[in-house]
Structure formats: C-alpha cells, structure tokens
C-alpha cells in the first residue's frame, strides 16, 4: 500500500481553521503562541516550531494573514487621518516657558 499524506494535510487544515478562529493580529494576548498553548497543543500534541511550520505550509493562511495585515494598516491610517483633523495644541518652546523677571 502506498503512503500518502492525506491525513497529515487534513491535520494542517484543522490547525489553520482553529488558528483563524482564535488568532487576532495586533492583540498581544491573542497571538500565535497563545493559540498554540491553549488550543493546538491540546488537540495535536505538537511543538510550537511545528505549529508555525504548519502555518507556513498552508498557502490559504498566508493569503489570509496578508489580508488581515492590510486591513489593520488601512484602519491605522484612517485613525491617523482622523487624529490629524484635530491636532493638539502646539507645545511651547523652552524660551517661551521661562518666567520673566519683574523688577
């Protein structure tokens, strides 16, 4: 009987689906290590390096991550443009902060 890696590829797909459900880019408490520690390690009993290798092997996930990052950059640019509409008051230079002596 010939060997095929159908089951291995199926495990990778499952790990990617779990990651898509729980990973949130930009949040430090929902990063890949957290997903691996709380979800993946319990399901598949693999190490962190193997988990990251599985994510790199899946072309769908790479495109998904690229889209998430692009959306985040667009959101940040929009927030920056909104902040620039109402800039804070300009700070005084050190010479303007000095107290004038009254004689």
XYZ file of N, CA and C in Angstrom:
309
model
N 0.841 -1.174 0.000
C 0.000 0.000 0.000
C 0.889 1.242 0.000
N 0.580 2.157 -0.849
C 1.394 3.359 -0.991
C 1.081 4.355 0.130
N 2.097 5.119 0.485
C 1.934 6.136 1.519
C 1.441 7.423 0.881
N 0.484 8.033 1.505
C 0.097 9.387 1.107
C -0.053 10.224 2.375
N 0.008 11.512 2.223
C -0.027 12.377 3.391
C -1.368 13.084 3.535
N -2.434 12.400 3.140
C -3.765 12.997 3.200
C -4.156 13.350 4.634
N -3.897 12.465 5.577
C -4.246 12.728 6.977
C -3.401 13.871 7.547
N -2.135 13.919 7.170
C -1.273 14.992 7.635
C -1.786 16.348 7.134
N -2.157 16.410 5.862
C -2.693 17.644 5.301
C -4.026 18.017 5.949
N -4.802 17.023 6.304
C -6.066 17.292 6.991
C -5.825 17.883 8.380
N -4.824 17.384 9.087
C -4.476 17.950 10.396
C -4.025 19.396 10.254
N -3.256 19.675 9.218
C -2.799 21.044 8.989
C -3.997 21.959 8.738
N -4.946 21.508 7.930
C -6.139 22.307 7.665
C -6.926 22.569 8.949
N -7.047 21.570 9.789
C -7.760 21.749 11.054
C -7.048 22.753 11.948
N -5.718 22.662 12.012
C -4.950 23.596 12.833
C -5.110 25.026 12.308
N -5.128 25.182 10.996
C -5.305 26.507 10.403
C -6.692 27.060 10.719
N -7.713 26.225 10.652
C -9.070 26.673 10.970
C -9.182 27.118 12.428
N -8.570 26.366 13.334
C -8.585 26.752 14.748
C -7.852 28.076 14.928
N -6.746 28.231 14.238
C -5.977 29.471 14.336
C -6.780 30.653 13.803
N -7.468 30.469 12.683
C -8.288 31.546 12.134
C -9.386 31.953 13.118
N -9.907 30.990 13.861
C -10.983 31.281 14.802
C -10.492 32.038 16.032
N -9.246 31.823 16.438
C -8.784 32.377 17.713
C -7.713 33.448 17.598
N -6.968 33.503 16.504
C -5.867 34.464 16.377
C -6.402 35.845 16.028
N -5.880 36.870 16.707
C -6.258 38.248 16.416
C -4.985 39.067 16.257
N -4.658 39.479 15.041
C -3.423 40.255 14.855
C -3.526 41.601 15.558
N -2.425 42.006 16.139
C -2.403 43.275 16.839
C -2.684 43.160 18.320
N -3.271 42.059 18.755
C -3.519 41.865 20.181
C -2.417 40.992 20.752
N -1.758 41.500 21.763
C -0.645 40.767 22.351
C -1.104 39.546 23.131
N -2.348 39.529 23.588
C -2.820 38.379 24.353
C -3.530 37.336 23.492
N -3.605 37.538 22.194
C -4.204 36.553 21.290
C -3.263 36.266 20.128
N -1.998 36.067 20.424
C -1.015 35.827 19.374
C -0.928 34.338 19.056
N -0.015 33.975 18.138
C 0.110 32.573 17.740
C 0.532 31.682 18.911
N 1.390 32.188 19.779
C 1.828 31.365 20.914
C 0.655 31.044 21.831
N -0.222 32.026 22.037
C -1.392 31.781 22.885
C -2.304 30.743 22.244
N -2.537 30.849 20.939
C -3.386 29.874 20.242
C -2.776 28.486 20.364
N -1.464 28.399 20.163
C -0.804 27.101 20.265
C -0.932 26.534 21.680
N -0.667 27.384 22.683
C -0.667 26.909 24.068
C -2.049 26.465 24.524
N -3.101 27.213 24.161
C -4.439 26.914 24.674
C -5.254 25.976 23.799
N -4.991 25.947 22.502
C -5.834 25.159 21.602
C -5.080 24.031 20.896
N -4.036 24.381 20.174
C -3.375 23.444 19.270
C -2.641 22.343 20.029
N -1.903 22.711 21.054
C -1.108 21.716 21.782
C -2.001 20.640 22.399
N -3.163 21.032 22.885
C -4.093 20.058 23.465
C -4.683 19.129 22.399
N -4.911 19.650 21.191
C -5.541 18.854 20.141
C -4.564 17.945 19.413
N -3.393 18.483 19.065
C -2.483 17.760 18.185
C -1.196 17.291 18.858
N -0.900 17.789 20.046
C 0.317 17.418 20.785
C 1.572 17.628 19.951
N 1.684 18.838 19.417
C 2.865 19.201 18.625
C 3.559 20.379 19.295
N 4.809 20.587 18.932
C 5.563 21.709 19.463
C 5.238 23.000 18.732
N 5.707 24.096 19.319
C 5.430 25.426 18.750
C 6.088 25.586 17.382
N 7.309 25.093 17.238
C 8.004 25.220 15.953
C 7.260 24.451 14.855
N 6.745 23.288 15.171
C 5.985 22.505 14.197
C 4.696 23.224 13.822
N 4.059 23.808 14.823
C 2.831 24.574 14.573
C 3.090 25.725 13.597
N 4.163 26.466 13.823
C 4.486 27.570 12.909
C 4.831 27.053 11.522
N 5.492 25.902 11.445
C 5.811 25.306 10.140
C 4.525 24.923 9.406
N 3.559 24.386 10.134
C 2.282 24.036 9.531
C 1.593 25.275 8.978
N 1.659 26.375 9.716
C 1.020 27.599 9.228
C 1.698 28.110 7.966
N 3.012 27.989 7.902
C 3.732 28.433 6.702
C 3.444 27.538 5.505
N 3.155 26.258 5.746
C 2.908 25.322 4.644
C 1.576 25.575 3.964
N 0.629 26.173 4.651
C -0.705 26.359 4.095
C -0.776 27.670 3.310
N -0.946 27.621 1.985
C -0.961 28.862 1.194
C -2.177 29.734 1.481
N -3.317 29.124 1.827
C -4.509 29.889 2.169
C -4.257 30.794 3.359
N -3.575 30.245 4.357
C -3.356 31.001 5.580
C -2.425 32.177 5.335
N -1.443 32.007 4.477
C -0.538 33.109 4.159
C -1.317 34.260 3.520
N -2.236 33.936 2.607
C -3.060 34.975 1.983
C -3.994 35.610 3.012
N -4.537 34.796 3.907
C -5.426 35.284 4.965
C -4.693 36.264 5.877
N -3.464 35.919 6.268
C -2.672 36.805 7.128
C -2.339 38.105 6.419
N -2.004 38.015 5.141
C -1.670 39.214 4.374
C -2.874 40.152 4.325
N -4.071 39.592 4.146
C -5.289 40.404 4.103
C -5.561 41.047 5.461
N -5.389 40.286 6.550
C -5.591 40.837 7.889
C -4.639 41.998 8.165
N -3.390 41.836 7.776
C -2.407 42.895 7.999
C -2.730 44.124 7.159
N -3.177 43.925 5.934
C -3.543 45.062 5.079
C -4.734 45.812 5.670
N -5.719 45.067 6.186
C -6.870 45.705 6.820
C -6.447 46.499 8.040
N -5.531 45.950 8.815
C -5.068 46.637 10.024
C -4.313 47.919 9.662
N -3.481 47.863 8.639
C -2.749 49.055 8.206
C -3.725 50.115 7.720
N -4.741 49.723 6.962
C -5.733 50.671 6.470
C -6.487 51.312 7.634
N -6.818 50.512 8.635
C -7.510 51.033 9.817
C -6.636 52.034 10.574
N -5.361 51.715 10.717
C -4.442 52.614 11.403
C -4.279 53.921 10.636
N -4.198 53.850 9.318
C -4.081 55.057 8.503
C -5.332 55.921 8.635
N -6.496 55.298 8.684
C -7.739 56.049 8.838
C -7.781 56.745 10.200
N -7.347 56.036 11.249
C -7.304 56.645 12.578
C -6.310 57.799 12.610
N -5.185 57.656 11.938
C -4.179 58.710 11.902
C -4.730 59.936 11.172
N -5.423 59.720 10.072
C -6.021 60.836 9.328
C -7.067 61.545 10.182
N -7.826 60.783 10.950
C -8.834 61.374 11.835
C -8.182 62.217 12.918
N -7.089 61.730 13.467
C -6.368 62.486 14.500
C -5.777 63.767 13.931
N -5.347 63.745 12.695
C -4.720 64.918 12.095
C -5.736 66.028 11.805
N -7.019 65.694 11.766
C -8.038 66.718 11.560
C -8.096 67.659 12.759
N -7.885 67.137 13.945
C -7.920 67.917 15.170
C -6.595 67.770 15.911
N -5.554 68.443 15.444
C -4.262 68.268 16.115
C -4.276 68.929 17.494
N -3.424 68.415 18.348
C -3.303 69.000 19.674
C -2.640 70.370 19.561
N -2.780 71.148 20.627
C -2.166 72.474 20.647
C -0.657 72.322 20.562
N -0.032 73.211 19.831
C 1.421 73.151 19.679
C 2.094 73.412 21.025
N 3.141 72.695 21.272
C 3.871 72.889 22.525
C 4.716 74.150 22.457
N 4.961 74.707 23.629
C 5.792 75.892 23.690
C 7.255 75.500 23.637
N 8.029 76.380 23.102
C 9.470 76.149 23.086
C 10.018 76.476 24.473
N 11.188 75.980 24.842
C 11.744 76.264 26.168
C 11.883 77.747 26.460
N 12.158 78.566 25.441
C 12.300 80.009 25.664
C 10.965 80.634 26.074
N 9.858 80.105 25.599
C 8.551 80.651 25.943
C 8.108 80.230 27.339
N 8.688 79.167 27.871
C 8.298 78.674 29.185
C 8.984 79.426 30.324
N 9.998 80.177 30.029
C 10.718 80.872 31.085
C 9.852 81.924 31.750
N 10.068 82.092 33.022
C 9.348 83.109 33.780
C 10.108 84.425 33.626
N 9.382 85.473 33.336
C 10.022 86.765 33.168
C 10.203 87.416 34.535
N 11.353 87.994 34.688
C 11.644 88.670 35.947
C 10.969 90.056 35.936
N 10.315 90.348 37.013
C 9.680 91.648 37.155
C 10.540 92.475 38.090
N 10.958 93.650 37.652
C 11.783 94.463 38.546
C 11.066 95.703 39.000
